Coordinates of C-alpha atoms in Angstrom, one line a residue:
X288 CA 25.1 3.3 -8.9
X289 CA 28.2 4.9 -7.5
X290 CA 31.3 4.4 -8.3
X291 CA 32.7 5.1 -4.8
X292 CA 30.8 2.3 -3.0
X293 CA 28.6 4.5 -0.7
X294 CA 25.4 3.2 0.4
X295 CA 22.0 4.3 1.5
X296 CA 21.1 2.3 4.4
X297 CA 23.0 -0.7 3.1
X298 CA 21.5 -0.3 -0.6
X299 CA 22.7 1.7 -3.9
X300 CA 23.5 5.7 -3.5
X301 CA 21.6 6.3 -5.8
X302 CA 18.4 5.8 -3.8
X303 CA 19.4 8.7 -1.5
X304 CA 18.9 10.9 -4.9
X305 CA 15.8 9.1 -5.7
X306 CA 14.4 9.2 -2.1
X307 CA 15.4 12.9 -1.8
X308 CA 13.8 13.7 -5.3
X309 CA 10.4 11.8 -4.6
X310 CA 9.9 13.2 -0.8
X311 CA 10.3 17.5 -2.4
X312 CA 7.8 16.2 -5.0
X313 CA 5.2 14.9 -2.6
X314 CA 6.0 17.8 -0.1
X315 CA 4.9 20.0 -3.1
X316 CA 1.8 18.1 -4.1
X317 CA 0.4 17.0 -0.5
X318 CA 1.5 20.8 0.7
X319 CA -1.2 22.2 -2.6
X320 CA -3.5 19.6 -1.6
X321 CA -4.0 20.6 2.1
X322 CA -4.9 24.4 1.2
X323 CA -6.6 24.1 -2.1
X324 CA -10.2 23.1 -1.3
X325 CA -10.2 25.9 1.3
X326 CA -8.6 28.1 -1.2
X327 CA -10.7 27.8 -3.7
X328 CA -13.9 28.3 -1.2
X329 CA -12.4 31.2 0.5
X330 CA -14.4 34.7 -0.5
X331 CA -12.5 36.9 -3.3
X332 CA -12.1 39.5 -0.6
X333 CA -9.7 37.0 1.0
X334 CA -8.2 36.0 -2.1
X335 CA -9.9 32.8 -2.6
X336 CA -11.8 31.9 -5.9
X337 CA -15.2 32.5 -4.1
X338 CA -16.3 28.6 -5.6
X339 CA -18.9 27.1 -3.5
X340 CA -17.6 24.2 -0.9
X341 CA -19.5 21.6 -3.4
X342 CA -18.1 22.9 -6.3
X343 CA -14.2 23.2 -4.8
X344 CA -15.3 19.9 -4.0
X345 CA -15.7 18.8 -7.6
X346 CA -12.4 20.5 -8.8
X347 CA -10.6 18.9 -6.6
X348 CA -11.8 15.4 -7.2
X349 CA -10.8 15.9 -11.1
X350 CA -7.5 17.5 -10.3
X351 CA -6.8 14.3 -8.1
X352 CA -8.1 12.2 -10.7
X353 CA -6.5 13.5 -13.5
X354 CA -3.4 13.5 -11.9
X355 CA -3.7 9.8 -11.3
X356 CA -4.8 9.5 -14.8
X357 CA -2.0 11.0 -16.7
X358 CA 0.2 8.4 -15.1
X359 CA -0.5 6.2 -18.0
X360 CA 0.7 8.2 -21.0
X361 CA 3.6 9.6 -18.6
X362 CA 4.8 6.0 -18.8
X363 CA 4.6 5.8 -22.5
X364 CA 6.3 8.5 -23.1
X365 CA 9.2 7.8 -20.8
X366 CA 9.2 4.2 -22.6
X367 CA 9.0 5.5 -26.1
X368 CA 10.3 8.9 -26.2
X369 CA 12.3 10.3 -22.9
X370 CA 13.7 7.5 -21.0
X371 CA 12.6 7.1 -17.4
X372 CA 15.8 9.5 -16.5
X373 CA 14.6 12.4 -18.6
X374 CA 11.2 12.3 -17.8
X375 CA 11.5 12.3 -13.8
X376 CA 13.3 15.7 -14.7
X377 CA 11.8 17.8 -17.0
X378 CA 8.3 16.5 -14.9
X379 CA 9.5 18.0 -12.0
X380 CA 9.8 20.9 -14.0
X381 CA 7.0 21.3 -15.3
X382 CA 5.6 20.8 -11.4
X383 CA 7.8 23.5 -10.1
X384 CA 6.5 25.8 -12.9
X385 CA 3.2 24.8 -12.0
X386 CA 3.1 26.0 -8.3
X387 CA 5.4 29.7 -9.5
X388 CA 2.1 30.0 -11.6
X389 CA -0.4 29.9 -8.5
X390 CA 1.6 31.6 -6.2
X391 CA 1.7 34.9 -8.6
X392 CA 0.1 37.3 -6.3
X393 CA -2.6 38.2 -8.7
X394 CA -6.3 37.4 -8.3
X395 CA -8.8 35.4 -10.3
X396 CA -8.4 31.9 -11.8
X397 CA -6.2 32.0 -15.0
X398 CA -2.6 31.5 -13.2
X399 CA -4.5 29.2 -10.9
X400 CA -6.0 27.1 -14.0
X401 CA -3.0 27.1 -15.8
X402 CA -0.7 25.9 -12.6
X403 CA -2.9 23.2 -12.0
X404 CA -2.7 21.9 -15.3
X405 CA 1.0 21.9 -15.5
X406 CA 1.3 20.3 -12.5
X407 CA -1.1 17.3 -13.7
X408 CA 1.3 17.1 -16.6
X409 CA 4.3 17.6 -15.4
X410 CA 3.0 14.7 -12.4
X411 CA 2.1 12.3 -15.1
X412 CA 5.7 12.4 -16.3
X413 CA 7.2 11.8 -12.7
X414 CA 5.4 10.3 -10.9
X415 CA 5.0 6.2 -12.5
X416 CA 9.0 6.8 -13.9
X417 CA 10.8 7.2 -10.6
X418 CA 9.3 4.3 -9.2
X419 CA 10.8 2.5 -12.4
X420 CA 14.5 3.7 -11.3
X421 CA 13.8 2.6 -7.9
X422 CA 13.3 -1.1 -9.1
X423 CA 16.4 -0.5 -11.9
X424 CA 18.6 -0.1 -8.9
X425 CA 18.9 -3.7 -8.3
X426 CA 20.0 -6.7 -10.5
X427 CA 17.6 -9.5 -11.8
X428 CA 16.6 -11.6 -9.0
X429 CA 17.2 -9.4 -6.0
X430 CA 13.7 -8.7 -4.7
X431 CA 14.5 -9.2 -0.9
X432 CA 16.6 -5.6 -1.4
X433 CA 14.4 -4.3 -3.9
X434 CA 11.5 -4.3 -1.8
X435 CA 13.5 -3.1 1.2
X436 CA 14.6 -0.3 -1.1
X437 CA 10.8 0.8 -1.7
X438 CA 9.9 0.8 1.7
X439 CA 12.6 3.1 2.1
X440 CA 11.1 5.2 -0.6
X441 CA 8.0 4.9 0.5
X442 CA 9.2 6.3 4.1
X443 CA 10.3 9.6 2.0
X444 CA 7.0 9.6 0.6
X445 CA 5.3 10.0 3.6
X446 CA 7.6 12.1 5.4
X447 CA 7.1 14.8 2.5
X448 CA 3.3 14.5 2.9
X449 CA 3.4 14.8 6.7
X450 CA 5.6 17.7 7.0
X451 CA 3.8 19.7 4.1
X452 CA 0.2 20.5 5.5
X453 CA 2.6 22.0 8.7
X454 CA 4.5 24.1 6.9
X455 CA 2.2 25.1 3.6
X456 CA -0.9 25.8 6.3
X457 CA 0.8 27.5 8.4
X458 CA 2.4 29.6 5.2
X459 CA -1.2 29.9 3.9
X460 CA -2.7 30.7 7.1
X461 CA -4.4 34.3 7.5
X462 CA -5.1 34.6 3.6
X463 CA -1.7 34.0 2.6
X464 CA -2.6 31.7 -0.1
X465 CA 0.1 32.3 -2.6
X466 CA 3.0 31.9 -0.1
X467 CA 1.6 28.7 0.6
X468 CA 2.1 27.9 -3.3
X469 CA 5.2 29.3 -3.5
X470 CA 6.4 27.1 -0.6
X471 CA 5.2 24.0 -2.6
X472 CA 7.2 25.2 -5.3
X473 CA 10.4 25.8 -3.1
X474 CA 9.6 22.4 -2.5
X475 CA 9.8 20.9 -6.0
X476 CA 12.7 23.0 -6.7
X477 CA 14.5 21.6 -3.7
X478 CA 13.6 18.2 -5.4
X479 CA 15.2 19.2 -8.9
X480 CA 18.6 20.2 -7.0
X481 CA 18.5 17.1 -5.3
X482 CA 17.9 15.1 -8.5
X483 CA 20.6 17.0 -10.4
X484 CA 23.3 16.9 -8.5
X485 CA 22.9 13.1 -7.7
X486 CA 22.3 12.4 -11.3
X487 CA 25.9 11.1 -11.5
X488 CA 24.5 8.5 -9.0
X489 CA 22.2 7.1 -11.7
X490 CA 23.7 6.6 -14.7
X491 CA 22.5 4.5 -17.3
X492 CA 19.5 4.0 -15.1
X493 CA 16.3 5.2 -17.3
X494 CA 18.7 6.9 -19.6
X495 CA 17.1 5.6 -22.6
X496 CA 13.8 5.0 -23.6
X497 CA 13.0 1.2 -23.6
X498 CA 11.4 0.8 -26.6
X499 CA 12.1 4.1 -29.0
X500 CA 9.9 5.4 -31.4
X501 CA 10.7 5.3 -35.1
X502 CA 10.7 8.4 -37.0
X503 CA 7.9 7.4 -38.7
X504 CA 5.8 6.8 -35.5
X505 CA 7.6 10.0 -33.8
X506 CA 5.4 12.1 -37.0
X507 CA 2.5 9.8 -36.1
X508 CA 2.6 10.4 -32.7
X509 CA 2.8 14.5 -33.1
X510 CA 0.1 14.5 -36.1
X511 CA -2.2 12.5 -33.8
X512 CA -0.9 14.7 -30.4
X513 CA -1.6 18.2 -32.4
X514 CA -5.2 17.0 -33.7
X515 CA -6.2 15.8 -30.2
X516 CA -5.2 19.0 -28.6
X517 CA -6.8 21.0 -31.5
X518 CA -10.0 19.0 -31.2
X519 CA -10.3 19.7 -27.5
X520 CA -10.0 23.4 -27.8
X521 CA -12.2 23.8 -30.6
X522 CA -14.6 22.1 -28.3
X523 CA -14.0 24.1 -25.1
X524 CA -13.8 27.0 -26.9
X525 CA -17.6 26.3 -28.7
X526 CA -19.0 25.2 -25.1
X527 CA -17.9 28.7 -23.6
X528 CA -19.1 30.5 -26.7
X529 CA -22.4 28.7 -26.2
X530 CA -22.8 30.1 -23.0
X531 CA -23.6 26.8 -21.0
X532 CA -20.0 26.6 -19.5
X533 CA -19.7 26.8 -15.9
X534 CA -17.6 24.6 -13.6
X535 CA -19.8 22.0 -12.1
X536 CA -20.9 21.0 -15.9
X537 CA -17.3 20.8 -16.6
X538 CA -16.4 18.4 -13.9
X539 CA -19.4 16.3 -14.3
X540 CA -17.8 16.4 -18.0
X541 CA -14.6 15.2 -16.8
X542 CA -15.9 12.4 -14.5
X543 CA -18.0 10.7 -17.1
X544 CA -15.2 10.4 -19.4
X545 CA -12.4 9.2 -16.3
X546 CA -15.4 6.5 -15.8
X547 CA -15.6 5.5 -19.6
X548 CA -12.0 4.6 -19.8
X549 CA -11.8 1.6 -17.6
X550 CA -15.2 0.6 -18.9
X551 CA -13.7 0.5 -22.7
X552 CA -10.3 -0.9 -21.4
X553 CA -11.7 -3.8 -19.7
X554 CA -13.8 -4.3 -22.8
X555 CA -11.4 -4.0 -25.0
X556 CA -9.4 -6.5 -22.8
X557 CA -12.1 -9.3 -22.8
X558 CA -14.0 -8.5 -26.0
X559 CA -11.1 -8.3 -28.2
X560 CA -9.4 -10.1 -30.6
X561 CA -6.7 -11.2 -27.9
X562 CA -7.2 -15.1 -27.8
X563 CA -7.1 -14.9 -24.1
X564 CA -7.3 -18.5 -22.5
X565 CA -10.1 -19.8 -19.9
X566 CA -8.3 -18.8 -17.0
X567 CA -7.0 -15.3 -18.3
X568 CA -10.5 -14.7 -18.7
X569 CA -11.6 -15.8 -15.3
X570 CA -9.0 -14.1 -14.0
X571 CA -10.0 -10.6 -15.5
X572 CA -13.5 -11.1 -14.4
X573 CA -12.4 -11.3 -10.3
X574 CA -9.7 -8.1 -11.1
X575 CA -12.9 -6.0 -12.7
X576 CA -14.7 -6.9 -9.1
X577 CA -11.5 -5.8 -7.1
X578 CA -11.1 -2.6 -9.5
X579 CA -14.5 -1.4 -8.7
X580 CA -14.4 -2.3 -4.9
X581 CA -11.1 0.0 -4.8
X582 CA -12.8 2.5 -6.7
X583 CA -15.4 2.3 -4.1
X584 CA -12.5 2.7 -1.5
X585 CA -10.6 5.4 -3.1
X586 CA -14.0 7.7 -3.6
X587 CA -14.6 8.0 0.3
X588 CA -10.9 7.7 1.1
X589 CA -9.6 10.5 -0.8
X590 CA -12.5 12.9 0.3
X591 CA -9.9 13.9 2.7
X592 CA -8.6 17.0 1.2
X593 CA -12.3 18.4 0.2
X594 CA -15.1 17.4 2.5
X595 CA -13.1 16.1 5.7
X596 CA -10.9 19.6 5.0
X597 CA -14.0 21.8 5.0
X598 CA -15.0 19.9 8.4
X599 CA -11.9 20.5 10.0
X600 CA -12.3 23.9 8.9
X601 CA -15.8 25.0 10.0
X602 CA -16.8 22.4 12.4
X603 CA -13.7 21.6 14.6
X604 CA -12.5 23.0 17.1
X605 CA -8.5 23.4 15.9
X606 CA -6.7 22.9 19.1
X607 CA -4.6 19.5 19.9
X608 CA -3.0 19.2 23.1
X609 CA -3.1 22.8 24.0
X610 CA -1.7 23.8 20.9
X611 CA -3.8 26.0 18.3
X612 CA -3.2 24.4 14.6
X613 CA -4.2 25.3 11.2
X614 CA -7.2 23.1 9.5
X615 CA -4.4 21.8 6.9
X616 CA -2.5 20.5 9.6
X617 CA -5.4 17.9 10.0
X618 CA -3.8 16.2 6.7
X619 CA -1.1 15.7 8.3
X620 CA -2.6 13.0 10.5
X621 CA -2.8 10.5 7.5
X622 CA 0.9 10.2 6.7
X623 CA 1.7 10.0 10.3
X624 CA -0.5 6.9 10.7
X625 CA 1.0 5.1 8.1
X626 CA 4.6 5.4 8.7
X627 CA 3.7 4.1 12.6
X628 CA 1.1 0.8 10.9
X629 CA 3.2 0.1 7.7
X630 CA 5.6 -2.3 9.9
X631 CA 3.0 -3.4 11.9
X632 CA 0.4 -4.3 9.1
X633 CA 3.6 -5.9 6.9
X634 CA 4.3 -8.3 10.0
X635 CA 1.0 -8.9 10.2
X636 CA 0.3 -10.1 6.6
X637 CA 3.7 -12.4 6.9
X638 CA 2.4 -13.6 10.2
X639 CA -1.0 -15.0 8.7
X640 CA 0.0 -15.6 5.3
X641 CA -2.3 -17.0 2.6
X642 CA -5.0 -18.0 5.2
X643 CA -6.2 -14.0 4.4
X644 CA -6.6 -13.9 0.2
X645 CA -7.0 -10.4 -1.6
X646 CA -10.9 -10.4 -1.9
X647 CA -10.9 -10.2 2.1
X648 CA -8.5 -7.7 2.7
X649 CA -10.2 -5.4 -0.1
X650 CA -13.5 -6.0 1.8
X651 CA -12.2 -5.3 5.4
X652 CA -10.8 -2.2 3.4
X653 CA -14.1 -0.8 2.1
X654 CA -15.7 -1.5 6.0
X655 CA -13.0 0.4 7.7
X656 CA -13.6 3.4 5.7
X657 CA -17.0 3.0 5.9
X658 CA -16.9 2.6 9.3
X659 CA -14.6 5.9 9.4
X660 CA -17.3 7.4 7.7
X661 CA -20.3 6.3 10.8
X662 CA -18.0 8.4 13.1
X663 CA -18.0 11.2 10.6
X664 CA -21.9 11.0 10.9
X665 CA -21.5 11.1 14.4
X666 CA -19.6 14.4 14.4
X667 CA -21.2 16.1 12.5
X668 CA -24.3 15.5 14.1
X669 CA -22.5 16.3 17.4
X670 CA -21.4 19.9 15.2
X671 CA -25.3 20.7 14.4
X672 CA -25.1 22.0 18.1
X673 CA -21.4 23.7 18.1
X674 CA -17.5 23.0 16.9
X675 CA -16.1 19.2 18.2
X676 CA -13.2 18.1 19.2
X677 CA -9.9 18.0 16.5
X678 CA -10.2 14.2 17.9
X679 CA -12.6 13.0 16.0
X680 CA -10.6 13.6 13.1
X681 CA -8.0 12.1 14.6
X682 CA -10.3 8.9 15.0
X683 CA -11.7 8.8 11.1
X684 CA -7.8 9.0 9.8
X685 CA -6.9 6.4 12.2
X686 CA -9.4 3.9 11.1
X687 CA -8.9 4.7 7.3
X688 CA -5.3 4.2 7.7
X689 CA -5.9 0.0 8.5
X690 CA -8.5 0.3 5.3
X691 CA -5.5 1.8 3.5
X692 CA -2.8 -0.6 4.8
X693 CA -5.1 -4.0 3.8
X694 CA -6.2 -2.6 0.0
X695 CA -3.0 -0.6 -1.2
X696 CA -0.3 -2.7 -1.1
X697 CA -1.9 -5.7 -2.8
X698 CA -3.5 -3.2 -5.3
X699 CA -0.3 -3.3 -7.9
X700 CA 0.3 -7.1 -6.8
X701 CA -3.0 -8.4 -7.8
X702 CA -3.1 -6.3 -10.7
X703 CA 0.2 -8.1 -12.2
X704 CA -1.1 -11.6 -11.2
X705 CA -4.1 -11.3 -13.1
X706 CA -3.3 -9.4 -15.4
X707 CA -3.2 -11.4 -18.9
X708 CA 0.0 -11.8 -20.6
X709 CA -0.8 -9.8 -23.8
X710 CA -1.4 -7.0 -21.0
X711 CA 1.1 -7.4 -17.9
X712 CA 3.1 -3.7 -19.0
X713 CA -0.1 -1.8 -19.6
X714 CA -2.6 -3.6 -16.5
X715 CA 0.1 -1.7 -14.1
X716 CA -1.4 1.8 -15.0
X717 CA -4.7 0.8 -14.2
X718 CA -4.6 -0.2 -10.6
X719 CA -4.2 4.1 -10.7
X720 CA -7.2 4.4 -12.9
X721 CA -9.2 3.0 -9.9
X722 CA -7.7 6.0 -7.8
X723 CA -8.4 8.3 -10.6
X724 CA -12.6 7.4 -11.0
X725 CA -12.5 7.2 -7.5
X726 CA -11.1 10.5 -6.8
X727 CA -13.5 11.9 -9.6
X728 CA -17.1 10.3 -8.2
X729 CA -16.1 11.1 -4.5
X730 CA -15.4 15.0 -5.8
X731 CA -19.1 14.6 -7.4
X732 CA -20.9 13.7 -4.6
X733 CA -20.7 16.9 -3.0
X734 CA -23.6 17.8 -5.2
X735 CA -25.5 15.7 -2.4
X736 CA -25.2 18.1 0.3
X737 CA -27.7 20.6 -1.8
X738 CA -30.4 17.5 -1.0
X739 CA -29.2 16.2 2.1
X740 CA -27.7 16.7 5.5
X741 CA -23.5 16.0 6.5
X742 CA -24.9 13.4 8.7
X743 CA -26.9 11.7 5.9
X744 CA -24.2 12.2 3.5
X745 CA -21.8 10.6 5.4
X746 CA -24.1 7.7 6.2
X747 CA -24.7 7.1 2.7
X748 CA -21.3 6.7 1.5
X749 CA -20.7 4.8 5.0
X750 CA -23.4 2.1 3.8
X751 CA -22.3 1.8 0.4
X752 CA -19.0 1.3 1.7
X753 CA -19.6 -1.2 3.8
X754 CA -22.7 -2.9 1.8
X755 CA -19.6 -3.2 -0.8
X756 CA -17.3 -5.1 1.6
X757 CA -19.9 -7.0 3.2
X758 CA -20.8 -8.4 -0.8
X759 CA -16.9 -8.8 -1.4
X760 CA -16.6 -11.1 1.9
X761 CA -19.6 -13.7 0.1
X762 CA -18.0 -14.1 -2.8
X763 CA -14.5 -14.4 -1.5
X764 CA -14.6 -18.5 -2.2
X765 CA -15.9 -17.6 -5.9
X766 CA -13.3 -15.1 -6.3
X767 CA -10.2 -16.7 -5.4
X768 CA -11.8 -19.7 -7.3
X769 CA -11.7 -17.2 -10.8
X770 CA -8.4 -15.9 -9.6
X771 CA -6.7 -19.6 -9.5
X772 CA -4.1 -18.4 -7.5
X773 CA -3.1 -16.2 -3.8
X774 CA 0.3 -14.9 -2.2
X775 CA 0.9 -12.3 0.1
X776 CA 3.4 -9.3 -0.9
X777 CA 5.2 -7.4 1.8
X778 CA 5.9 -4.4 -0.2
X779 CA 4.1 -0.9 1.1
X780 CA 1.8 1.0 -0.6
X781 CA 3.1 3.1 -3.0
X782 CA 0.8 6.9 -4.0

């Protein structure tokens, strides 16, 4: 904290750093995220990867869930190797680096492959930590502040990812891709200043690892590291040799594994030699139902920067209030939402209390996308005869913003209550993991446009949607029976 006393909005200084730090980083990923879909569909002549819509699609599912993914060994090695402090750093980095790659003005995919994957990493580093020095800012005991102070963050987080489609589509626009890039990268670098000049601010905040490895483990860990990474090569190298390589196969790849992990984790977790009790059990049983029904949530929700991006792009007519705007700027309408309902929906949830438990605000969540997703059938049906209005956009974002707002900010709050207490540390990353499959099945269904029409696609993932939340809403007595216990937390979501 600082040593002169100043304050950010009544709470440490060294939130200002943090909030700064955290709103560049998301400028730089939500300002990517608006222009790669359409990027990577462009034609090469316009200096786009010439992918197909279904296949940008795809990669951008995996790159979402990946990033979401690597959240979990990111908070390892902040615990056992970096220190939180470190790791936010040299992640943001790694980020910045990551976007200077894609916006090198030269064409085909390697700098565009190799910036994406140094942004995943350099995400998975600082992403989960500096939400760990945001809680470290306040003594034991002190949650009233505490969540005050991540509502505050969270308000930087969403100001980064509305301003960023604005500014990084209207960079990109006209085939000016790699000055979109390089303004995501201005971005992260602005972040890096921020964070470097406050570091003074922070101080034995995430200096340290928690839990250090020994030099024994720290050989361990790079034997095991250097065998992993060896072993994947080898393999990617003898696919590509083979001939059978292409990038549809690849994601398909990816996704199966993303969907194994949870599958062996919550194995693992109830199978193992653990000795969990009767009700840690029970408990783990109702989280797997609320893990799949988020996963559920997440898969249609984060089709936003793929399929809902390519709509805005061929199907919309791109003019709100008069003014002409660029199919990025549609991304913008998410963040905007949010920072007006966050207040609302958090008086709201104090106002009724426990008489609303977890299970039904999961399953109002899944029918408000789904029901974002009927309109979406409706447009595009409406498009079969000509371009619609930017307004039904508007509508879809608006209704998936009250899903968001009654499943995301329980999402890390049930996850702790349940979670047993051989697992409370690790059960935090996998409240992401449902993000990350998610993100990777919603990129995969684009292979259902080659068999079916917009209108039916969005139907179908409308009715499994809301199927999903209709099932969760019959079970809500037996679930909250399994889970033993109910409270309401006020906190905001936090992605």
């Amino acid at each position: 904290m600082s040593s002169s006393g100043r304050t950010f909005f009544g709470h440490p200084w060294g939130l200002a750093t943090l909030f700064g730090t955290e709103m560049w980083e998301r400028f730089s990923w939500y300002g990517l995220r608006a222009i790669l879909a359409t990027f990577l569909a462009a034609s090469p002549a316009t200096g786009g990867l010439g992918m197909t819509e279904e296949t940008a699609q795809a990669v951008v599912g995996v790159y979402g869930a990946l990033i979401y993914l690597v959240a979990l060994p990111g908070g390892w090695v902040a615990d056992r190797i970096l220190g939180a402090r470190r790791s936010v750093f040299w992640g943001g980095f790694v980020i910045m680096l990551g976007h200077i790659s894609m916006a090198i003005p030269v064409r085909g995919p390697v700098f565009i492959a190799i910036g994406l994957l140094l942004i995943i990493t350099g995400t998975g580093l600082l992403k989960p930590n500096i939400s760990v020095m945001v809680g470290k800012l306040y003594p034991e005991g002190d949650d009233g502040r505490r969540d005050s102070g991540f509502s505050l963050f969270y308000l930087g987080i969403n100001l980064g990812a509305f301003f960023a489609p604005l500014v990084v589509g209207w960079l990109a626009a006209d085939d000016r891709w790699h000055l979109g890039f390089g303004a995501a990268a201005v971005g992260m670098a602005l972040g890096l200043v921020q964070y470097t000049l406050g570091r003074k601010q922070l101080r034995g905040i995430g200096d340290r690892p928690g839990e250090p490895l020994t030099p024994a483990e720290r050989t361990n860990v790079l034997r095991l590291t250097l065998v992993s990474v060896v072993v994947v090569l080898a393999v990617l190298a003898a696919w590509i040799a083979s001939g059978t390589f292409d990038l549809d196969r690849f994601t398909l790849v990816v996704t199966v594994v993303i969907l194994a992990v949870p599958i062996v984790y919550f194995l693992y977790v109830l199978r193992g030699p653990h000795e969990l009790t009767a009700d840690e059990r029970s408990k783990m049983k109702a989280y797997i139902w609320l893990f799949i029904a988020a996963a559920i949530f997440w898969m249609i929700y984060d089709l936003a920067p793929s399929k809902l991006l390519f709509f805005a792009q061929n199907n919309t007519d791109l003019n709100l209030l008069g003014v002409p705007i660029q199919a990025a700027t549609t991304q913008s309408f998410n963040p905007l939402f949010i920072m007006i309902f966050v207040p609302v929906f958090a008086a709201l949830w104090l106002k009724l209390g426990n008489r609303v438990s977890t299970p039904q605000k999961f399953a109002f969540a899944l029918i408000m996308v789904g029901l974002s997703f009927v309109v979406m059938a409706l447009a595009a049906k409406l498009a079969e005869s000509g371009k619609v209005s930017v307004w039904w956009l508007v509508l879809v974002y608006l209704i998936q913003v009250f899903g968001e707002l009654s499943l995301s900010p329980v999402g890390l709050s049930v996850t702790t209550k349940l979670a047993p207490a051989a697992f409370k540390g690790q059960m935090l990353g996998v409240w992401f993991i449902a993000v990350s499959v998610g993100d990777a099945v919603g990129g995969q269904t684009g292979r259902l446009s080659s068999v079916m029409s917009d209108t039916t696609y969005y139907l179908v993932l409308a009715a499994m949607a809301i199927v999903a939340g209709v099932a969760l809403f019959m079970f809500v007595r037996k679930l909250r029976e399994m889970m033993a216990e109910h409270d309401t937390p006020t906190m905001p979501p936090i992605r």
